[in-house]
Amino acid sequence: METNHLNNSNYKQLLQKFHKTNTGVILAIDAKNNSKTSINQKLQTHSNAHLQSGKQFRYIILPSDGQDRSITPINKKMRNRINKLTQDNKDVSLSKRLHECSTEIDEENDYFSKTRQMAERVIKLIPQKSSTLSVKEQAVPLQSELGRTWSQKNKDMNEASIDKSLKEDILQEMHQIRQDQIKICKHLGSFMRTFINLLLKSSTNECKMFILWLKHFLDERDLRYRLDKSECHFAEASFRIDHLCREMGQIYEAVFSSKTRNTKLKKLKKQLPMITARLLLLGLPFEIMDGDTANVPITWVRAVLMNLKDIIGDKKFLTISVLGIQGSDTSTLLNTMFGLQFAVNPKRCTRGVLMQLVPVDDNFPFEWVLVIYTEGVRTLELGHHENKQNNELATFVIGLGDIVVVNIKGEYTDKVNYVLQISVHAFKFTKDSMCEKQSCVFVHHNVPAIDANDKVHGRQKFVEIWDDITKKAVDKANIAEINSFNHVIEFDREKSVWYFSDLWLGHHSMCHDNPSYSENVANVKNAIMFGLSKKQTNYLTVTGTISRIENLWNRVLKNDFVFKFQS
């Protein structure tokens, strides 16, 4: 503040309000037009006038005598002043401070308070890890060993080379697993039972706030496990909202396949896809490929999307598939591009495949953008199944999209080449199987800003790499008619490759945000929405999307993904 404001009545009232909840106040004084003697007298007079209040003032002189000061000594003095004022203070929560300032707090509103209590009620029911069972095995038992075994049996049964007699044995084993799951469903634990009941009883607004509170508390719980550096331990201990939604899918598929006459279970079978479709419309991502087993619960996905159709009608979708390597900040890209809320966590990537709906205005020939997303390629957790599951994952994601965005971070490393090889196979596979027109975009970020000439060279290099990878891929498959990537999918190297710097510039604690990042992402979005989308002649409806998912997954199951790549 300027020195002439020290005696201003409005400023005095403001300072009095500050004193109500603060031990002291630090004033940064702009005294550029005052001499040192003059400013010292004014500050002494101001300080004496407030001694009776029992509060303290600390002053920091910015410019004085017409001279500016360096920011470094100002920062040092500011820290010293803060330390002196706060060294004897007890910690006071922000909400209590706001309450003392007569500020309205959302958490004290009945609506927020009620939904918070609902979430806390669910959190308290999370079982503790025992000597024999993990938290997940107790809280969401259907997706644990039983669910993993069933998923693997389902893949084994669909292998092209399987013997007919062996197939019958596998079907019997799968049936028995479902029967075991039904026994659990009949005596559903208090954790899942309470979660489902609260969702059913909540209004639309309460449901949304309840989920937000629950995500918040689960994330807080998740943070406590980050101290352990072991990835395996972290994956086991981590427990998030998607595990609850995945368990609802397991319950539905078990009940659906069992043909049970149990009235409660039959009612639950009707309610679960309705709940999930509602959550999808509220902005919660819907997992269509299980991140732990790389399995698509096709019966569950169909039921949820049919309920979605009942709610919004058989609307048209523009489907945008986004594929990223682990740690490529694909969540950040999508959150910026479409205003989504995918989790941004340096310790965890999206292992499965998620879908999320984005409404659009009437200027487009489609009503919704359907975002299909994964960042799970080449994750540490996949172990020796890495190649097979990576190929299934990439093929499934790429095959679902009208427009495919391949997100690449950094220079051309082995990991980048790996995902490019997978993508070529996936594009070729979906071209042969789906017979749909696709477009693709490559977002190459976390690279230094480059001028126009460098971009031309960079794009040329990019195309050469793609052509080389394509040729190697088709040579292995003995395909003679394909010589370049352009033969696999329509691709414009001038409009389909984007280079820009990452969101954060610098390293670790010294990094700062990149002001051009959002602008660059907006340019990519506009190129997709107002450019590539216009090349589409047909848009799949909800019904068509269900058929595409089913057909693609069935073809993925019946193909042996055993490509061996050099990394």
JSON list of N, CA and C in Angstrom, two decimals, residues 131-171:
[
{"chain": "A", "resi": 131, "resn": "SER", "atom": "N", "xyz": [-4.41, -60.70, 8.37]},
{"chain": "A", "resi": 131, "resn": "SER", "atom": "CA", "xyz": [-3.22, -61.51, 8.11]},
{"chain": "A", "resi": 131, "resn": "SER", "atom": "C", "xyz": [-3.38, -62.39, 6.88]},
{"chain": "A", "resi": 132, "resn": "THR", "atom": "N", "xyz": [-4.62, -62.67, 6.50]},
{"chain": "A", "resi": 132, "resn": "THR", "atom": "CA", "xyz": [-4.89, -63.56, 5.37]},
{"chain": "A", "resi": 132, "resn": "THR", "atom": "C", "xyz": [-5.51, -62.87, 4.17]},
{"chain": "A", "resi": 133, "resn": "LEU", "atom": "N", "xyz": [-6.22, -61.76, 4.40]},
{"chain": "A", "resi": 133, "resn": "LEU", "atom": "CA", "xyz": [-6.95, -61.09, 3.32]},
{"chain": "A", "resi": 133, "resn": "LEU", "atom": "C", "xyz": [-6.56, -59.62, 3.23]},
{"chain": "A", "resi": 134, "resn": "SER", "atom": "N", "xyz": [-6.40, -59.13, 2.01]},
{"chain": "A", "resi": 134, "resn": "SER", "atom": "CA", "xyz": [-6.11, -57.72, 1.80]},
{"chain": "A", "resi": 134, "resn": "SER", "atom": "C", "xyz": [-7.39, -56.91, 1.91]},
{"chain": "A", "resi": 135, "resn": "VAL", "atom": "N", "xyz": [-7.27, -55.59, 1.87]},
{"chain": "A", "resi": 135, "resn": "VAL", "atom": "CA", "xyz": [-8.44, -54.71, 1.93]},
{"chain": "A", "resi": 135, "resn": "VAL", "atom": "C", "xyz": [-9.36, -54.98, 0.75]},
{"chain": "A", "resi": 136, "resn": "LYS", "atom": "N", "xyz": [-8.79, -55.11, -0.45]},
{"chain": "A", "resi": 136, "resn": "LYS", "atom": "CA", "xyz": [-9.61, -55.33, -1.64]},
{"chain": "A", "resi": 136, "resn": "LYS", "atom": "C", "xyz": [-10.34, -56.66, -1.59]},
{"chain": "A", "resi": 137, "resn": "GLU", "atom": "N", "xyz": [-9.66, -57.69, -1.12]},
{"chain": "A", "resi": 137, "resn": "GLU", "atom": "CA", "xyz": [-10.29, -59.01, -1.05]},
{"chain": "A", "resi": 137, "resn": "GLU", "atom": "C", "xyz": [-11.48, -59.03, -0.10]},
{"chain": "A", "resi": 138, "resn": "GLN", "atom": "N", "xyz": [-11.48, -58.14, 0.87]},
{"chain": "A", "resi": 138, "resn": "GLN", "atom": "CA", "xyz": [-12.61, -58.07, 1.79]},
{"chain": "A", "resi": 138, "resn": "GLN", "atom": "C", "xyz": [-13.69, -57.09, 1.32]},
{"chain": "A", "resi": 139, "resn": "ALA", "atom": "N", "xyz": [-13.26, -55.93, 0.80]},
{"chain": "A", "resi": 139, "resn": "ALA", "atom": "CA", "xyz": [-14.22, -54.89, 0.42]},
{"chain": "A", "resi": 139, "resn": "ALA", "atom": "C", "xyz": [-14.87, -55.18, -0.93]},
{"chain": "A", "resi": 140, "resn": "VAL", "atom": "N", "xyz": [-14.07, -55.65, -1.90]},
{"chain": "A", "resi": 140, "resn": "VAL", "atom": "CA", "xyz": [-14.60, -55.91, -3.25]},
{"chain": "A", "resi": 140, "resn": "VAL", "atom": "C", "xyz": [-14.18, -57.32, -3.66]},
{"chain": "A", "resi": 141, "resn": "PRO", "atom": "N", "xyz": [-14.74, -58.35, -3.02]},
{"chain": "A", "resi": 141, "resn": "PRO", "atom": "CA", "xyz": [-14.25, -59.73, -3.20]},
{"chain": "A", "resi": 141, "resn": "PRO", "atom": "C", "xyz": [-14.49, -60.31, -4.59]},
{"chain": "A", "resi": 142, "resn": "LEU", "atom": "N", "xyz": [-15.52, -59.85, -5.31]},
{"chain": "A", "resi": 142, "resn": "LEU", "atom": "CA", "xyz": [-15.83, -60.45, -6.60]},
{"chain": "A", "resi": 142, "resn": "LEU", "atom": "C", "xyz": [-14.77, -60.17, -7.65]},
{"chain": "A", "resi": 143, "resn": "GLN", "atom": "N", "xyz": [-14.08, -59.03, -7.55]},
{"chain": "A", "resi": 143, "resn": "GLN", "atom": "CA", "xyz": [-13.07, -58.68, -8.55]},
{"chain": "A", "resi": 143, "resn": "GLN", "atom": "C", "xyz": [-11.68, -59.13, -8.15]},
{"chain": "A", "resi": 144, "resn": "SER", "atom": "N", "xyz": [-11.58, -59.79, -7.02]},
{"chain": "A", "resi": 144, "resn": "SER", "atom": "CA", "xyz": [-10.26, -60.25, -6.57]},
{"chain": "A", "resi": 144, "resn": "SER", "atom": "C", "xyz": [-9.90, -61.55, -7.28]},
{"chain": "A", "resi": 145, "resn": "GLU", "atom": "N", "xyz": [-9.60, -62.61, -6.55]},
{"chain": "A", "resi": 145, "resn": "GLU", "atom": "CA", "xyz": [-9.12, -63.84, -7.18]},
{"chain": "A", "resi": 145, "resn": "GLU", "atom": "C", "xyz": [-10.16, -64.45, -8.12]},
{"chain": "A", "resi": 146, "resn": "LEU", "atom": "N", "xyz": [-11.44, -64.42, -7.71]},
{"chain": "A", "resi": 146, "resn": "LEU", "atom": "CA", "xyz": [-12.50, -64.99, -8.54]},
{"chain": "A", "resi": 146, "resn": "LEU", "atom": "C", "xyz": [-12.61, -64.25, -9.87]},
{"chain": "A", "resi": 147, "resn": "GLY", "atom": "N", "xyz": [-12.63, -62.93, -9.80]},
{"chain": "A", "resi": 147, "resn": "GLY", "atom": "CA", "xyz": [-12.77, -62.13, -11.02]},
{"chain": "A", "resi": 147, "resn": "GLY", "atom": "C", "xyz": [-11.58, -62.28, -11.95]},
{"chain": "A", "resi": 148, "resn": "ARG", "atom": "N", "xyz": [-10.37, -62.30, -11.38]},
{"chain": "A", "resi": 148, "resn": "ARG", "atom": "CA", "xyz": [-9.17, -62.45, -12.20]},
{"chain": "A", "resi": 148, "resn": "ARG", "atom": "C", "xyz": [-9.14, -63.82, -12.88]},
{"chain": "A", "resi": 149, "resn": "THR", "atom": "N", "xyz": [-9.53, -64.84, -12.14]},
{"chain": "A", "resi": 149, "resn": "THR", "atom": "CA", "xyz": [-9.53, -66.20, -12.71]},
{"chain": "A", "resi": 149, "resn": "THR", "atom": "C", "xyz": [-10.54, -66.32, -13.83]},
{"chain": "A", "resi": 150, "resn": "TRP", "atom": "N", "xyz": [-11.74, -65.78, -13.61]},
{"chain": "A", "resi": 150, "resn": "TRP", "atom": "CA", "xyz": [-12.79, -65.85, -14.64]},
{"chain": "A", "resi": 150, "resn": "TRP", "atom": "C", "xyz": [-12.33, -65.14, -15.91]},
{"chain": "A", "resi": 151, "resn": "SER", "atom": "N", "xyz": [-11.72, -63.98, -15.77]},
{"chain": "A", "resi": 151, "resn": "SER", "atom": "CA", "xyz": [-11.27, -63.21, -16.93]},
{"chain": "A", "resi": 151, "resn": "SER", "atom": "C", "xyz": [-10.23, -63.99, -17.74]},
{"chain": "A", "resi": 152, "resn": "GLN", "atom": "N", "xyz": [-9.29, -64.63, -17.05]},
{"chain": "A", "resi": 152, "resn": "GLN", "atom": "CA", "xyz": [-8.27, -65.40, -17.74]},
{"chain": "A", "resi": 152, "resn": "GLN", "atom": "C", "xyz": [-8.88, -66.62, -18.43]},
{"chain": "A", "resi": 153, "resn": "LYS", "atom": "N", "xyz": [-9.84, -67.28, -17.76]},
{"chain": "A", "resi": 153, "resn": "LYS", "atom": "CA", "xyz": [-10.52, -68.43, -18.37]},
{"chain": "A", "resi": 153, "resn": "LYS", "atom": "C", "xyz": [-11.27, -68.00, -19.63]},
{"chain": "A", "resi": 154, "resn": "ASN", "atom": "N", "xyz": [-11.88, -66.82, -19.58]},
{"chain": "A", "resi": 154, "resn": "ASN", "atom": "CA", "xyz": [-12.61, -66.31, -20.73]},
{"chain": "A", "resi": 154, "resn": "ASN", "atom": "C", "xyz": [-11.68, -66.10, -21.93]},
{"chain": "A", "resi": 155, "resn": "LYS", "atom": "N", "xyz": [-10.48, -65.59, -21.66]},
{"chain": "A", "resi": 155, "resn": "LYS", "atom": "CA", "xyz": [-9.50, -65.40, -22.74]},
{"chain": "A", "resi": 155, "resn": "LYS", "atom": "C", "xyz": [-9.00, -66.75, -23.25]},
{"chain": "A", "resi": 156, "resn": "ASP", "atom": "N", "xyz": [-8.75, -67.68, -22.33]},
{"chain": "A", "resi": 156, "resn": "ASP", "atom": "CA", "xyz": [-8.28, -69.01, -22.75]},
{"chain": "A", "resi": 156, "resn": "ASP", "atom": "C", "xyz": [-9.30, -69.70, -23.65]},
{"chain": "A", "resi": 157, "resn": "MET", "atom": "N", "xyz": [-10.56, -69.55, -23.30]},
{"chain": "A", "resi": 157, "resn": "MET", "atom": "CA", "xyz": [-11.62, -70.21, -24.06]},
{"chain": "A", "resi": 157, "resn": "MET", "atom": "C", "xyz": [-11.74, -69.67, -25.48]},
{"chain": "A", "resi": 158, "resn": "ASN", "atom": "N", "xyz": [-11.37, -68.40, -25.68]},
{"chain": "A", "resi": 158, "resn": "ASN", "atom": "CA", "xyz": [-11.53, -67.78, -26.99]},
{"chain": "A", "resi": 158, "resn": "ASN", "atom": "C", "xyz": [-10.29, -67.89, -27.87]},
{"chain": "A", "resi": 159, "resn": "GLU", "atom": "N", "xyz": [-9.23, -68.51, -27.38]},
{"chain": "A", "resi": 159, "resn": "GLU", "atom": "CA", "xyz": [-8.05, -68.68, -28.21]},
{"chain": "A", "resi": 159, "resn": "GLU", "atom": "C", "xyz": [-8.37, -69.61, -29.38]},
{"chain": "A", "resi": 160, "resn": "ALA", "atom": "N", "xyz": [-7.86, -69.24, -30.54]},
{"chain": "A", "resi": 160, "resn": "ALA", "atom": "CA", "xyz": [-8.18, -69.96, -31.77]},
{"chain": "A", "resi": 160, "resn": "ALA", "atom": "C", "xyz": [-7.71, -71.42, -31.74]},
{"chain": "A", "resi": 161, "resn": "SER", "atom": "N", "xyz": [-6.63, -71.67, -31.02]},
{"chain": "A", "resi": 161, "resn": "SER", "atom": "CA", "xyz": [-6.02, -73.01, -31.04]},
{"chain": "A", "resi": 161, "resn": "SER", "atom": "C", "xyz": [-6.58, -73.95, -29.98]},
{"chain": "A", "resi": 162, "resn": "ILE", "atom": "N", "xyz": [-7.57, -73.53, -29.22]},
{"chain": "A", "resi": 162, "resn": "ILE", "atom": "CA", "xyz": [-8.05, -74.34, -28.10]},
{"chain": "A", "resi": 162, "resn": "ILE", "atom": "C", "xyz": [-8.82, -75.56, -28.59]},
{"chain": "A", "resi": 163, "resn": "ASP", "atom": "N", "xyz": [-8.62, -76.68, -27.91]},
{"chain": "A", "resi": 163, "resn": "ASP", "atom": "CA", "xyz": [-9.31, -77.93, -28.22]},
{"chain": "A", "resi": 163, "resn": "ASP", "atom": "C", "xyz": [-10.76, -77.86, -27.73]},
{"chain": "A", "resi": 164, "resn": "LYS", "atom": "N", "xyz": [-11.68, -78.50, -28.46]},
{"chain": "A", "resi": 164, "resn": "LYS", "atom": "CA", "xyz": [-13.11, -78.42, -28.14]},
{"chain": "A", "resi": 164, "resn": "LYS", "atom": "C", "xyz": [-13.41, -79.00, -26.76]},
{"chain": "A", "resi": 165, "resn": "SER", "atom": "N", "xyz": [-12.81, -80.13, -26.42]},
{"chain": "A", "resi": 165, "resn": "SER", "atom": "CA", "xyz": [-13.06, -80.76, -25.10]},
{"chain": "A", "resi": 165, "resn": "SER", "atom": "C", "xyz": [-12.53, -79.87, -23.97]},
{"chain": "A", "resi": 166, "resn": "LEU", "atom": "N", "xyz": [-11.38, -79.25, -24.21]},
{"chain": "A", "resi": 166, "resn": "LEU", "atom": "CA", "xyz": [-10.83, -78.35, -23.21]},
{"chain": "A", "resi": 166, "resn": "LEU", "atom": "C", "xyz": [-11.73, -77.13, -23.03]},
{"chain": "A", "resi": 167, "resn": "LYS", "atom": "N", "xyz": [-12.32, -76.69, -24.12]},
{"chain": "A", "resi": 167, "resn": "LYS", "atom": "CA", "xyz": [-13.23, -75.54, -24.07]},
{"chain": "A", "resi": 167, "resn": "LYS", "atom": "C", "xyz": [-14.43, -75.82, -23.18]},
{"chain": "A", "resi": 168, "resn": "GLU", "atom": "N", "xyz": [-14.95, -77.04, -23.25]},
{"chain": "A", "resi": 168, "resn": "GLU", "atom": "CA", "xyz": [-16.08, -77.41, -22.39]},
{"chain": "A", "resi": 168, "resn": "GLU", "atom": "C", "xyz": [-15.68, -77.42, -20.93]},
{"chain": "A", "resi": 169, "resn": "ASP", "atom": "N", "xyz": [-14.47, -77.88, -20.64]},
{"chain": "A", "resi": 169, "resn": "ASP", "atom": "CA", "xyz": [-13.99, -77.88, -19.25]},
{"chain": "A", "resi": 169, "resn": "ASP", "atom": "C", "xyz": [-13.87, -76.46, -18.72]},
{"chain": "A", "resi": 170, "resn": "ILE", "atom": "N", "xyz": [-13.35, -75.55, -19.56]},
{"chain": "A", "resi": 170, "resn": "ILE", "atom": "CA", "xyz": [-13.19, -74.16, -19.15]},
{"chain": "A", "resi": 170, "resn": "ILE", "atom": "C", "xyz": [-14.54, -73.51, -18.89]},
{"chain": "A", "resi": 171, "resn": "LEU", "atom": "N", "xyz": [-15.51, -73.82, -19.76]},
{"chain": "A", "resi": 171, "resn": "LEU", "atom": "CA", "xyz": [-16.86, -73.27, -19.57]},
{"chain": "A", "resi": 171, "resn": "LEU", "atom": "C", "xyz": [-17.45, -73.72, -18.24]}
]
